[in-house]
Amino acid sequence: QTVVTQEPSFSVSPGGTVTLTCGLSSGSVSTSNYPSWYQQTPGQAPRTLIYSSNTRSSGVPDRFSGSILGNKAALTITGAQADDECDYYCLLYMGSGIWVFGGGTRLTVL
Amino acid sequence: EVQLVESGGGLVQPGGSLRLSCAASGFTFSTYAMYWVRQAPGRGLEWVSTISASGGSTYYADSVKGRFTISRDSSKNTLYLQLNGLRAEDTAVYYCAKRGVPPASYYFDYWGQGTLVTVSS
């Protein structure tokens, strides 16, 4: 069974830069997994941030960027703000109609 | 404006059934694959099911295969999820989501606000 791995928690200072990663328990993440990233604040529906590894969704500030770093997908937040403090999820397409979310990263800005 | 509005959640006993609905508007419903995603209390997101634009192909997570059935009615612009054989671990907020716009469509671009399903005696 494929497991998508994310850091359970991360901390960044206001104005700082943080990179969250998304990996596979077995193998490497590639563009063929079409990595996407979602932001979720408590009690709210997820919001789409990044798709196809590095394309920002409409209305997403350019301080959010996506990439493939080595064998993982990555979400980088540059100039972190207080309202960036929430949960971030990656999503990978595994083929044959199967999708798998990572366990999520809780980001703290302090 | 794209809108997805879920309904049909509620309290159900273990072994019971429920049908969730997702009313879609603001886009050509019949041309997009649709998804159900759930989130147990205090837990992460879990993909549950996918249905193709035509409805001819469906896919399920192993955790719900054989118990849940996804369907759609393009005449009503509505997505459904039939939940049978419910278990306590199915307790979650259930979200519907829409596939992204081609060509880079391998993502979920719009989400509903969710409907809560609670399985308890």
JSON list of C-alpha atoms in Angstrom, two decimals:
[
{"chain": "A", "resi": 1, "resn": "GLN", "atom": "CA", "xyz": [0.00, 0.00, 0.00]},
{"chain": "A", "resi": 2, "resn": "THR", "atom": "CA", "xyz": [1.38, 3.36, -1.08]},
{"chain": "A", "resi": 3, "resn": "VAL", "atom": "CA", "xyz": [1.93, 5.91, 1.65]},
{"chain": "A", "resi": 4, "resn": "VAL", "atom": "CA", "xyz": [2.47, 9.59, 0.85]},
{"chain": "A", "resi": 5, "resn": "THR", "atom": "CA", "xyz": [4.70, 11.17, 3.45]},
{"chain": "A", "resi": 6, "resn": "GLN", "atom": "CA", "xyz": [4.69, 14.75, 4.74]},
{"chain": "A", "resi": 7, "resn": "GLU", "atom": "CA", "xyz": [6.30, 16.37, 7.74]},
{"chain": "A", "resi": 8, "resn": "PRO", "atom": "CA", "xyz": [3.66, 16.28, 10.52]},
{"chain": "A", "resi": 9, "resn": "SER", "atom": "CA", "xyz": [4.57, 19.78, 11.63]},
{"chain": "A", "resi": 10, "resn": "PHE", "atom": "CA", "xyz": [6.82, 22.66, 10.71]},
{"chain": "A", "resi": 11, "resn": "SER", "atom": "CA", "xyz": [7.56, 26.05, 12.14]},
{"chain": "A", "resi": 12, "resn": "VAL", "atom": "CA", "xyz": [8.60, 29.26, 10.39]},
{"chain": "A", "resi": 13, "resn": "SER", "atom": "CA", "xyz": [9.24, 32.79, 11.56]},
{"chain": "A", "resi": 14, "resn": "PRO", "atom": "CA", "xyz": [7.14, 35.62, 10.15]},
{"chain": "A", "resi": 15, "resn": "GLY", "atom": "CA", "xyz": [8.76, 36.76, 6.92]},
{"chain": "A", "resi": 16, "resn": "GLY", "atom": "CA", "xyz": [10.77, 33.59, 6.69]},
{"chain": "A", "resi": 17, "resn": "THR", "atom": "CA", "xyz": [10.89, 30.87, 4.06]},
{"chain": "A", "resi": 18, "resn": "VAL", "atom": "CA", "xyz": [9.78, 27.30, 4.55]},
{"chain": "A", "resi": 19, "resn": "THR", "atom": "CA", "xyz": [9.75, 24.27, 2.26]},
{"chain": "A", "resi": 20, "resn": "LEU", "atom": "CA", "xyz": [7.29, 21.46, 2.91]},
{"chain": "A", "resi": 21, "resn": "THR", "atom": "CA", "xyz": [7.88, 18.14, 1.19]},
{"chain": "A", "resi": 22, "resn": "CYS", "atom": "CA", "xyz": [5.79, 15.28, -0.12]},
{"chain": "A", "resi": 23, "resn": "GLY", "atom": "CA", "xyz": [7.35, 11.89, -0.69]},
{"chain": "A", "resi": 24, "resn": "LEU", "atom": "CA", "xyz": [6.51, 8.27, -1.33]},
{"chain": "A", "resi": 25, "resn": "SER", "atom": "CA", "xyz": [7.10, 5.40, 1.06]},
{"chain": "A", "resi": 26, "resn": "SER", "atom": "CA", "xyz": [8.46, 3.50, -1.90]},
{"chain": "A", "resi": 27, "resn": "GLY", "atom": "CA", "xyz": [9.91, 5.25, -4.89]},
{"chain": "A", "resi": 28, "resn": "SER", "atom": "CA", "xyz": [10.18, 8.83, -6.07]},
{"chain": "A", "resi": 29, "resn": "VAL", "atom": "CA", "xyz": [7.59, 11.47, -6.76]},
{"chain": "A", "resi": 30, "resn": "SER", "atom": "CA", "xyz": [7.66, 12.54, -10.39]},
{"chain": "A", "resi": 31, "resn": "THR", "atom": "CA", "xyz": [5.68, 14.81, -12.68]},
{"chain": "A", "resi": 32, "resn": "SER", "atom": "CA", "xyz": [3.67, 11.74, -13.63]},
{"chain": "A", "resi": 33, "resn": "ASN", "atom": "CA", "xyz": [2.15, 11.88, -10.14]},
{"chain": "A", "resi": 34, "resn": "TYR", "atom": "CA", "xyz": [0.86, 15.40, -10.94]},
{"chain": "A", "resi": 35, "resn": "PRO", "atom": "CA", "xyz": [1.62, 16.70, -7.42]},
{"chain": "A", "resi": 36, "resn": "SER", "atom": "CA", "xyz": [-0.87, 19.23, -6.12]},
{"chain": "A", "resi": 37, "resn": "TRP", "atom": "CA", "xyz": [-1.04, 21.13, -2.85]},
{"chain": "A", "resi": 38, "resn": "TYR", "atom": "CA", "xyz": [-4.00, 22.23, -0.74]},
{"chain": "A", "resi": 39, "resn": "GLN", "atom": "CA", "xyz": [-4.31, 24.62, 2.17]},
{"chain": "A", "resi": 40, "resn": "GLN", "atom": "CA", "xyz": [-6.87, 24.07, 4.90]},
{"chain": "A", "resi": 41, "resn": "THR", "atom": "CA", "xyz": [-7.79, 26.23, 7.86]},
{"chain": "A", "resi": 42, "resn": "PRO", "atom": "CA", "xyz": [-9.75, 24.66, 10.72]},
{"chain": "A", "resi": 43, "resn": "GLY", "atom": "CA", "xyz": [-13.41, 24.09, 9.93]},
{"chain": "A", "resi": 44, "resn": "GLN", "atom": "CA", "xyz": [-13.01, 25.11, 6.31]},
{"chain": "A", "resi": 45, "resn": "ALA", "atom": "CA", "xyz": [-12.87, 23.25, 3.03]},
{"chain": "A", "resi": 46, "resn": "PRO", "atom": "CA", "xyz": [-9.47, 22.81, 1.40]},
{"chain": "A", "resi": 47, "resn": "ARG", "atom": "CA", "xyz": [-8.24, 25.49, -0.97]},
{"chain": "A", "resi": 48, "resn": "THR", "atom": "CA", "xyz": [-6.20, 24.58, -4.03]},
{"chain": "A", "resi": 49, "resn": "LEU", "atom": "CA", "xyz": [-2.75, 26.18, -4.08]},
{"chain": "A", "resi": 50, "resn": "ILE", "atom": "CA", "xyz": [-0.55, 24.40, -6.61]},
{"chain": "A", "resi": 51, "resn": "TYR", "atom": "CA", "xyz": [-1.15, 21.82, -9.34]},
{"chain": "A", "resi": 52, "resn": "SER", "atom": "CA", "xyz": [0.98, 19.94, -11.85]},
{"chain": "A", "resi": 53, "resn": "SER", "atom": "CA", "xyz": [3.95, 20.32, -9.51]},
{"chain": "A", "resi": 54, "resn": "ASN", "atom": "CA", "xyz": [4.46, 24.06, -9.96]},
{"chain": "A", "resi": 55, "resn": "THR", "atom": "CA", "xyz": [1.39, 25.87, -11.35]},
{"chain": "A", "resi": 56, "resn": "ARG", "atom": "CA", "xyz": [-0.33, 28.27, -8.99]},
{"chain": "A", "resi": 57, "resn": "SER", "atom": "CA", "xyz": [-4.09, 28.11, -8.84]},
{"chain": "A", "resi": 58, "resn": "SER", "atom": "CA", "xyz": [-6.01, 31.27, -9.66]},
{"chain": "A", "resi": 59, "resn": "GLY", "atom": "CA", "xyz": [-5.69, 33.92, -6.98]},
{"chain": "A", "resi": 60, "resn": "VAL", "atom": "CA", "xyz": [-2.85, 32.26, -5.09]},
{"chain": "A", "resi": 61, "resn": "PRO", "atom": "CA", "xyz": [-0.08, 34.71, -4.15]},
{"chain": "A", "resi": 62, "resn": "ASP", "atom": "CA", "xyz": [3.28, 34.21, -5.84]},
{"chain": "A", "resi": 63, "resn": "ARG", "atom": "CA", "xyz": [4.96, 33.65, -2.49]},
{"chain": "A", "resi": 64, "resn": "PHE", "atom": "CA", "xyz": [3.62, 30.09, -2.80]},
{"chain": "A", "resi": 65, "resn": "SER", "atom": "CA", "xyz": [5.59, 27.97, -5.23]},
{"chain": "A", "resi": 66, "resn": "GLY", "atom": "CA", "xyz": [5.82, 24.29, -6.06]},
{"chain": "A", "resi": 67, "resn": "SER", "atom": "CA", "xyz": [8.60, 22.13, -7.41]},
{"chain": "A", "resi": 68, "resn": "ILE", "atom": "CA", "xyz": [10.11, 18.68, -7.56]},
{"chain": "A", "resi": 69, "resn": "LEU", "atom": "CA", "xyz": [13.17, 18.55, -5.30]},
{"chain": "A", "resi": 70, "resn": "GLY", "atom": "CA", "xyz": [15.11, 15.36, -5.71]},
{"chain": "A", "resi": 71, "resn": "ASN", "atom": "CA", "xyz": [12.67, 12.52, -5.19]},
{"chain": "A", "resi": 72, "resn": "LYS", "atom": "CA", "xyz": [9.93, 14.60, -3.55]},
{"chain": "A", "resi": 73, "resn": "ALA", "atom": "CA", "xyz": [7.42, 17.27, -4.40]},
{"chain": "A", "resi": 74, "resn": "ALA", "atom": "CA", "xyz": [7.89, 20.50, -2.50]},
{"chain": "A", "resi": 75, "resn": "LEU", "atom": "CA", "xyz": [5.83, 23.52, -1.51]},
{"chain": "A", "resi": 76, "resn": "THR", "atom": "CA", "xyz": [7.81, 26.64, -0.68]},
{"chain": "A", "resi": 77, "resn": "ILE", "atom": "CA", "xyz": [6.33, 29.61, 1.12]},
{"chain": "A", "resi": 78, "resn": "THR", "atom": "CA", "xyz": [8.44, 32.76, 0.87]},
{"chain": "A", "resi": 79, "resn": "GLY", "atom": "CA", "xyz": [7.79, 35.61, 3.27]},
{"chain": "A", "resi": 80, "resn": "ALA", "atom": "CA", "xyz": [5.51, 33.64, 5.58]},
{"chain": "A", "resi": 81, "resn": "GLN", "atom": "CA", "xyz": [2.59, 35.51, 7.06]},
{"chain": "A", "resi": 82, "resn": "ALA", "atom": "CA", "xyz": [0.51, 34.86, 10.16]},
{"chain": "A", "resi": 83, "resn": "ASP", "atom": "CA", "xyz": [-2.47, 33.70, 8.14]},
{"chain": "A", "resi": 84, "resn": "ASP", "atom": "CA", "xyz": [-0.33, 31.02, 6.49]},
{"chain": "A", "resi": 85, "resn": "GLU", "atom": "CA", "xyz": [-0.60, 29.15, 9.78]},
{"chain": "A", "resi": 86, "resn": "CYS", "atom": "CA", "xyz": [-2.80, 26.15, 8.92]},
{"chain": "A", "resi": 87, "resn": "ASP", "atom": "CA", "xyz": [-2.62, 22.65, 7.44]},
{"chain": "A", "resi": 88, "resn": "TYR", "atom": "CA", "xyz": [-1.11, 21.80, 4.07]},
{"chain": "A", "resi": 89, "resn": "TYR", "atom": "CA", "xyz": [-1.81, 18.62, 2.12]},
{"chain": "A", "resi": 90, "resn": "CYS", "atom": "CA", "xyz": [-0.20, 17.19, -0.96]},
{"chain": "A", "resi": 91, "resn": "LEU", "atom": "CA", "xyz": [-2.08, 14.94, -3.36]},
{"chain": "A", "resi": 92, "resn": "LEU", "atom": "CA", "xyz": [-0.55, 12.48, -5.79]},
{"chain": "A", "resi": 93, "resn": "TYR", "atom": "CA", "xyz": [-2.09, 10.66, -8.71]},
{"chain": "A", "resi": 94, "resn": "MET", "atom": "CA", "xyz": [-1.00, 7.02, -8.59]},
{"chain": "A", "resi": 95, "resn": "GLY", "atom": "CA", "xyz": [-2.52, 5.94, -11.89]},
{"chain": "A", "resi": 96, "resn": "SER", "atom": "CA", "xyz": [-5.52, 3.75, -12.66]},
{"chain": "A", "resi": 97, "resn": "GLY", "atom": "CA", "xyz": [-7.86, 6.34, -11.16]},
{"chain": "A", "resi": 98, "resn": "ILE", "atom": "CA", "xyz": [-6.24, 6.18, -7.73]},
{"chain": "A", "resi": 99, "resn": "TRP", "atom": "CA", "xyz": [-5.34, 9.29, -5.73]},
{"chain": "A", "resi": 100, "resn": "VAL", "atom": "CA", "xyz": [-3.52, 9.47, -2.41]},
{"chain": "A", "resi": 101, "resn": "PHE", "atom": "CA", "xyz": [-3.26, 12.40, -0.01]},
{"chain": "A", "resi": 102, "resn": "GLY", "atom": "CA", "xyz": [-0.31, 12.93, 2.25]},
{"chain": "A", "resi": 103, "resn": "GLY", "atom": "CA", "xyz": [-0.95, 13.00, 5.98]},
{"chain": "A", "resi": 104, "resn": "GLY", "atom": "CA", "xyz": [-0.68, 16.78, 6.04]},
{"chain": "A", "resi": 105, "resn": "THR", "atom": "CA", "xyz": [1.72, 19.29, 7.58]},
{"chain": "A", "resi": 106, "resn": "ARG", "atom": "CA", "xyz": [0.61, 21.68, 10.29]},
{"chain": "A", "resi": 107, "resn": "LEU", "atom": "CA", "xyz": [2.49, 24.92, 9.78]},
{"chain": "A", "resi": 108, "resn": "THR", "atom": "CA", "xyz": [3.10, 27.25, 12.68]},
{"chain": "A", "resi": 109, "resn": "VAL", "atom": "CA", "xyz": [4.16, 30.84, 12.08]},
{"chain": "A", "resi": 110, "resn": "LEU", "atom": "CA", "xyz": [5.91, 32.25, 15.17]},
{"chain": "B", "resi": 1, "resn": "GLU", "atom": "CA", "xyz": [-19.04, 31.08, -10.29]},
{"chain": "B", "resi": 2, "resn": "VAL", "atom": "CA", "xyz": [-18.46, 27.41, -9.54]},
{"chain": "B", "resi": 3, "resn": "GLN", "atom": "CA", "xyz": [-20.47, 26.14, -6.59]},
{"chain": "B", "resi": 4, "resn": "LEU", "atom": "CA", "xyz": [-20.59, 22.69, -5.04]},
{"chain": "B", "resi": 5, "resn": "VAL", "atom": "CA", "xyz": [-23.11, 22.15, -2.25]},
{"chain": "B", "resi": 6, "resn": "GLU", "atom": "CA", "xyz": [-23.19, 18.87, -0.36]},
{"chain": "B", "resi": 7, "resn": "SER", "atom": "CA", "xyz": [-26.16, 17.55, 1.57]},
{"chain": "B", "resi": 8, "resn": "GLY", "atom": "CA", "xyz": [-27.47, 14.33, 3.06]},
{"chain": "B", "resi": 9, "resn": "GLY", "atom": "CA", "xyz": [-25.16, 13.88, 6.01]},
{"chain": "B", "resi": 10, "resn": "GLY", "atom": "CA", "xyz": [-26.38, 12.99, 9.46]},
{"chain": "B", "resi": 11, "resn": "LEU", "atom": "CA", "xyz": [-26.33, 10.48, 12.29]},
{"chain": "B", "resi": 12, "resn": "VAL", "atom": "CA", "xyz": [-26.66, 6.83, 11.30]},
{"chain": "B", "resi": 13, "resn": "GLN", "atom": "CA", "xyz": [-26.24, 3.58, 13.20]},
{"chain": "B", "resi": 14, "resn": "PRO", "atom": "CA", "xyz": [-23.46, 1.12, 12.38]},
{"chain": "B", "resi": 15, "resn": "GLY", "atom": "CA", "xyz": [-24.47, -1.02, 9.45]},
{"chain": "B", "resi": 16, "resn": "GLY", "atom": "CA", "xyz": [-26.83, 1.66, 8.19]},
{"chain": "B", "resi": 17, "resn": "SER", "atom": "CA", "xyz": [-27.00, 3.53, 4.90]},
{"chain": "B", "resi": 18, "resn": "LEU", "atom": "CA", "xyz": [-26.98, 7.12, 3.73]},
{"chain": "B", "resi": 19, "resn": "ARG", "atom": "CA", "xyz": [-26.96, 8.91, 0.39]},
{"chain": "B", "resi": 20, "resn": "LEU", "atom": "CA", "xyz": [-24.94, 12.06, -0.01]},
{"chain": "B", "resi": 21, "resn": "SER", "atom": "CA", "xyz": [-25.63, 14.58, -2.76]},
{"chain": "B", "resi": 22, "resn": "CYS", "atom": "CA", "xyz": [-23.52, 17.34, -4.26]},
{"chain": "B", "resi": 23, "resn": "ALA", "atom": "CA", "xyz": [-25.36, 19.98, -6.29]},
{"chain": "B", "resi": 24, "resn": "ALA", "atom": "CA", "xyz": [-23.08, 21.58, -8.87]},
{"chain": "B", "resi": 25, "resn": "SER", "atom": "CA", "xyz": [-23.45, 24.90, -10.66]},
{"chain": "B", "resi": 26, "resn": "GLY", "atom": "CA", "xyz": [-21.37, 27.43, -12.55]},
{"chain": "B", "resi": 27, "resn": "PHE", "atom": "CA", "xyz": [-19.73, 24.97, -14.95]},
{"chain": "B", "resi": 28, "resn": "THR", "atom": "CA", "xyz": [-20.66, 22.31, -17.50]},
{"chain": "B", "resi": 29, "resn": "PHE", "atom": "CA", "xyz": [-21.13, 19.46, -15.06]},
{"chain": "B", "resi": 30, "resn": "SER", "atom": "CA", "xyz": [-21.31, 16.73, -17.69]},
{"chain": "B", "resi": 31, "resn": "THR", "atom": "CA", "xyz": [-17.79, 17.42, -18.94]},
{"chain": "B", "resi": 32, "resn": "TYR", "atom": "CA", "xyz": [-15.84, 17.02, -15.70]},
{"chain": "B", "resi": 33, "resn": "ALA", "atom": "CA", "xyz": [-14.85, 14.06, -13.57]},
{"chain": "B", "resi": 34, "resn": "MET", "atom": "CA", "xyz": [-15.89, 14.50, -9.96]},
{"chain": "B", "resi": 35, "resn": "TYR", "atom": "CA", "xyz": [-14.56, 13.27, -6.64]},
{"chain": "B", "resi": 36, "resn": "TRP", "atom": "CA", "xyz": [-15.52, 12.55, -3.06]},
{"chain": "B", "resi": 37, "resn": "VAL", "atom": "CA", "xyz": [-12.97, 13.21, -0.33]},
{"chain": "B", "resi": 38, "resn": "ARG", "atom": "CA", "xyz": [-13.48, 12.71, 3.39]},
{"chain": "B", "resi": 39, "resn": "GLN", "atom": "CA", "xyz": [-11.87, 13.93, 6.59]},
{"chain": "B", "resi": 40, "resn": "ALA", "atom": "CA", "xyz": [-12.36, 12.16, 9.91]},
{"chain": "B", "resi": 41, "resn": "PRO", "atom": "CA", "xyz": [-12.42, 14.40, 12.99]},
{"chain": "B", "resi": 42, "resn": "GLY", "atom": "CA", "xyz": [-8.92, 15.68, 13.71]},
{"chain": "B", "resi": 43, "resn": "ARG", "atom": "CA", "xyz": [-7.47, 13.69, 10.83]},
{"chain": "B", "resi": 44, "resn": "GLY", "atom": "CA", "xyz": [-6.20, 14.33, 7.32]},
{"chain": "B", "resi": 45, "resn": "LEU", "atom": "CA", "xyz": [-7.87, 14.24, 3.94]},
{"chain": "B", "resi": 46, "resn": "GLU", "atom": "CA", "xyz": [-8.66, 10.89, 2.33]},
{"chain": "B", "resi": 47, "resn": "TRP", "atom": "CA", "xyz": [-9.64, 10.42, -1.31]},
{"chain": "B", "resi": 48, "resn": "VAL", "atom": "CA", "xyz": [-12.76, 8.22, -1.41]},
{"chain": "B", "resi": 49, "resn": "SER", "atom": "CA", "xyz": [-14.00, 7.92, -4.97]},
{"chain": "B", "resi": 50, "resn": "THR", "atom": "CA", "xyz": [-13.88, 9.24, -8.53]},
{"chain": "B", "resi": 51, "resn": "ILE", "atom": "CA", "xyz": [-16.44, 9.18, -11.32]},
{"chain": "B", "resi": 52, "resn": "SER", "atom": "CA", "xyz": [-15.60, 10.04, -14.90]},
{"chain": "B", "resi": 53, "resn": "ALA", "atom": "CA", "xyz": [-17.38, 12.77, -16.81]},
{"chain": "B", "resi": 54, "resn": "SER", "atom": "CA", "xyz": [-19.61, 10.26, -18.57]},
{"chain": "B", "resi": 55, "resn": "GLY", "atom": "CA", "xyz": [-20.20, 8.23, -15.44]},
{"chain": "B", "resi": 56, "resn": "GLY", "atom": "CA", "xyz": [-18.88, 5.17, -17.21]},
{"chain": "B", "resi": 57, "resn": "SER", "atom": "CA", "xyz": [-15.81, 4.77, -15.02]},
{"chain": "B", "resi": 58, "resn": "THR", "atom": "CA", "xyz": [-15.68, 4.74, -11.25]},
{"chain": "B", "resi": 59, "resn": "TYR", "atom": "CA", "xyz": [-12.84, 4.23, -8.80]},
{"chain": "B", "resi": 60, "resn": "TYR", "atom": "CA", "xyz": [-12.76, 3.67, -5.05]},
{"chain": "B", "resi": 61, "resn": "ALA", "atom": "CA", "xyz": [-10.35, 3.68, -2.17]},
{"chain": "B", "resi": 62, "resn": "ASP", "atom": "CA", "xyz": [-9.80, 0.21, -0.72]},
{"chain": "B", "resi": 63, "resn": "SER", "atom": "CA", "xyz": [-11.34, 1.38, 2.56]},
{"chain": "B", "resi": 64, "resn": "VAL", "atom": "CA", "xyz": [-14.77, 1.85, 0.96]},
{"chain": "B", "resi": 65, "resn": "LYS", "atom": "CA", "xyz": [-14.75, -0.54, -2.00]},
{"chain": "B", "resi": 66, "resn": "GLY", "atom": "CA", "xyz": [-17.80, -2.75, -2.06]},
{"chain": "B", "resi": 67, "resn": "ARG", "atom": "CA", "xyz": [-19.69, -0.54, 0.40]},
{"chain": "B", "resi": 68, "resn": "PHE", "atom": "CA", "xyz": [-19.87, 2.90, -1.26]},
{"chain": "B", "resi": 69, "resn": "THR", "atom": "CA", "xyz": [-21.18, 3.70, -4.74]},
{"chain": "B", "resi": 70, "resn": "ILE", "atom": "CA", "xyz": [-20.54, 6.93, -6.63]},
{"chain": "B", "resi": 71, "resn": "SER", "atom": "CA", "xyz": [-22.94, 8.09, -9.33]},
{"chain": "B", "resi": 72, "resn": "ARG", "atom": "CA", "xyz": [-24.01, 11.22, -11.14]},
{"chain": "B", "resi": 73, "resn": "ASP", "atom": "CA", "xyz": [-27.10, 12.65, -12.82]},
{"chain": "B", "resi": 74, "resn": "SER", "atom": "CA", "xyz": [-26.11, 15.21, -15.44]},
{"chain": "B", "resi": 75, "resn": "SER", "atom": "CA", "xyz": [-29.77, 16.19, -15.99]},
{"chain": "B", "resi": 76, "resn": "LYS", "atom": "CA", "xyz": [-29.78, 17.40, -12.39]},
{"chain": "B", "resi": 77, "resn": "ASN", "atom": "CA", "xyz": [-26.14, 18.53, -12.21]},
{"chain": "B", "resi": 78, "resn": "THR", "atom": "CA", "xyz": [-25.80, 16.38, -9.13]},
{"chain": "B", "resi": 79, "resn": "LEU", "atom": "CA", "xyz": [-23.17, 13.99, -7.83]},
{"chain": "B", "resi": 80, "resn": "TYR", "atom": "CA", "xyz": [-24.08, 11.24, -5.38]},
{"chain": "B", "resi": 81, "resn": "LEU", "atom": "CA", "xyz": [-22.37, 8.92, -2.94]},
{"chain": "B", "resi": 82, "resn": "GLN", "atom": "CA", "xyz": [-24.34, 5.97, -1.61]},
{"chain": "B", "resi": 83, "resn": "LEU", "atom": "CA", "xyz": [-22.89, 4.79, 1.70]},
{"chain": "B", "resi": 84, "resn": "ASN", "atom": "CA", "xyz": [-23.85, 1.28, 2.80]},
{"chain": "B", "resi": 85, "resn": "GLY", "atom": "CA", "xyz": [-22.58, -0.93, 5.61]},
{"chain": "B", "resi": 86, "resn": "LEU", "atom": "CA", "xyz": [-21.43, 2.11, 7.54]},
{"chain": "B", "resi": 87, "resn": "ARG", "atom": "CA", "xyz": [-18.82, 1.72, 10.26]},
{"chain": "B", "resi": 88, "resn": "ALA", "atom": "CA", "xyz": [-17.66, 3.99, 13.05]},
{"chain": "B", "resi": 89, "resn": "GLU", "atom": "CA", "xyz": [-14.50, 4.71, 11.07]},
{"chain": "B", "resi": 90, "resn": "ASP", "atom": "CA", "xyz": [-16.59, 6.19, 8.25]},
{"chain": "B", "resi": 91, "resn": "THR", "atom": "CA", "xyz": [-17.44, 9.12, 10.53]},
{"chain": "B", "resi": 92, "resn": "ALA", "atom": "CA", "xyz": [-16.12, 12.16, 8.68]},
{"chain": "B", "resi": 93, "resn": "VAL", "atom": "CA", "xyz": [-16.89, 15.32, 6.81]},
{"chain": "B", "resi": 94, "resn": "TYR", "atom": "CA", "xyz": [-17.46, 14.34, 3.19]},
{"chain": "B", "resi": 95, "resn": "TYR", "atom": "CA", "xyz": [-16.44, 16.84, 0.51]},
{"chain": "B", "resi": 96, "resn": "CYS", "atom": "CA", "xyz": [-17.20, 16.75, -3.18]},
{"chain": "B", "resi": 97, "resn": "ALA", "atom": "CA", "xyz": [-14.64, 18.22, -5.53]},
{"chain": "B", "resi": 98, "resn": "LYS", "atom": "CA", "xyz": [-14.36, 18.95, -9.21]},
{"chain": "B", "resi": 99, "resn": "ARG", "atom": "CA", "xyz": [-11.56, 17.93, -11.55]},
{"chain": "B", "resi": 100, "resn": "GLY", "atom": "CA", "xyz": [-9.29, 20.69, -12.80]},
{"chain": "B", "resi": 101, "resn": "VAL", "atom": "CA", "xyz": [-9.53, 22.32, -16.18]},
{"chain": "B", "resi": 102, "resn": "PRO", "atom": "CA", "xyz": [-7.69, 20.70, -19.08]},
{"chain": "B", "resi": 103, "resn": "PRO", "atom": "CA", "xyz": [-4.99, 20.40, -20.20]},
{"chain": "B", "resi": 104, "resn": "ALA", "atom": "CA", "xyz": [-3.39, 20.37, -16.74]},
{"chain": "B", "resi": 105, "resn": "SER", "atom": "CA", "xyz": [-6.43, 18.73, -15.17]},
{"chain": "B", "resi": 106, "resn": "TYR", "atom": "CA", "xyz": [-4.91, 16.25, -12.74]},
{"chain": "B", "resi": 107, "resn": "TYR", "atom": "CA", "xyz": [-5.99, 18.03, -9.59]},
{"chain": "B", "resi": 108, "resn": "PHE", "atom": "CA", "xyz": [-9.07, 19.06, -7.65]},
{"chain": "B", "resi": 109, "resn": "ASP", "atom": "CA", "xyz": [-9.85, 22.68, -8.38]},
{"chain": "B", "resi": 110, "resn": "TYR", "atom": "CA", "xyz": [-13.10, 23.43, -6.53]},
{"chain": "B", "resi": 111, "resn": "TRP", "atom": "CA", "xyz": [-14.42, 22.00, -3.30]},
{"chain": "B", "resi": 112, "resn": "GLY", "atom": "CA", "xyz": [-17.76, 22.06, -1.54]},
{"chain": "B", "resi": 113, "resn": "GLN", "atom": "CA", "xyz": [-18.11, 22.97, 2.12]},
{"chain": "B", "resi": 114, "resn": "GLY", "atom": "CA", "xyz": [-18.73, 19.37, 3.18]},
{"chain": "B", "resi": 115, "resn": "THR", "atom": "CA", "xyz": [-21.42, 17.38, 4.94]},
{"chain": "B", "resi": 116, "resn": "LEU", "atom": "CA", "xyz": [-20.87, 15.55, 8.21]},
{"chain": "B", "resi": 117, "resn": "VAL", "atom": "CA", "xyz": [-21.60, 11.84, 8.51]},
{"chain": "B", "resi": 118, "resn": "THR", "atom": "CA", "xyz": [-21.60, 10.41, 12.03]},
{"chain": "B", "resi": 119, "resn": "VAL", "atom": "CA", "xyz": [-21.82, 6.66, 12.51]},
{"chain": "B", "resi": 120, "resn": "SER", "atom": "CA", "xyz": [-22.75, 5.81, 16.05]},
{"chain": "B", "resi": 121, "resn": "SER", "atom": "CA", "xyz": [-25.24, 3.80, 18.06]}
]
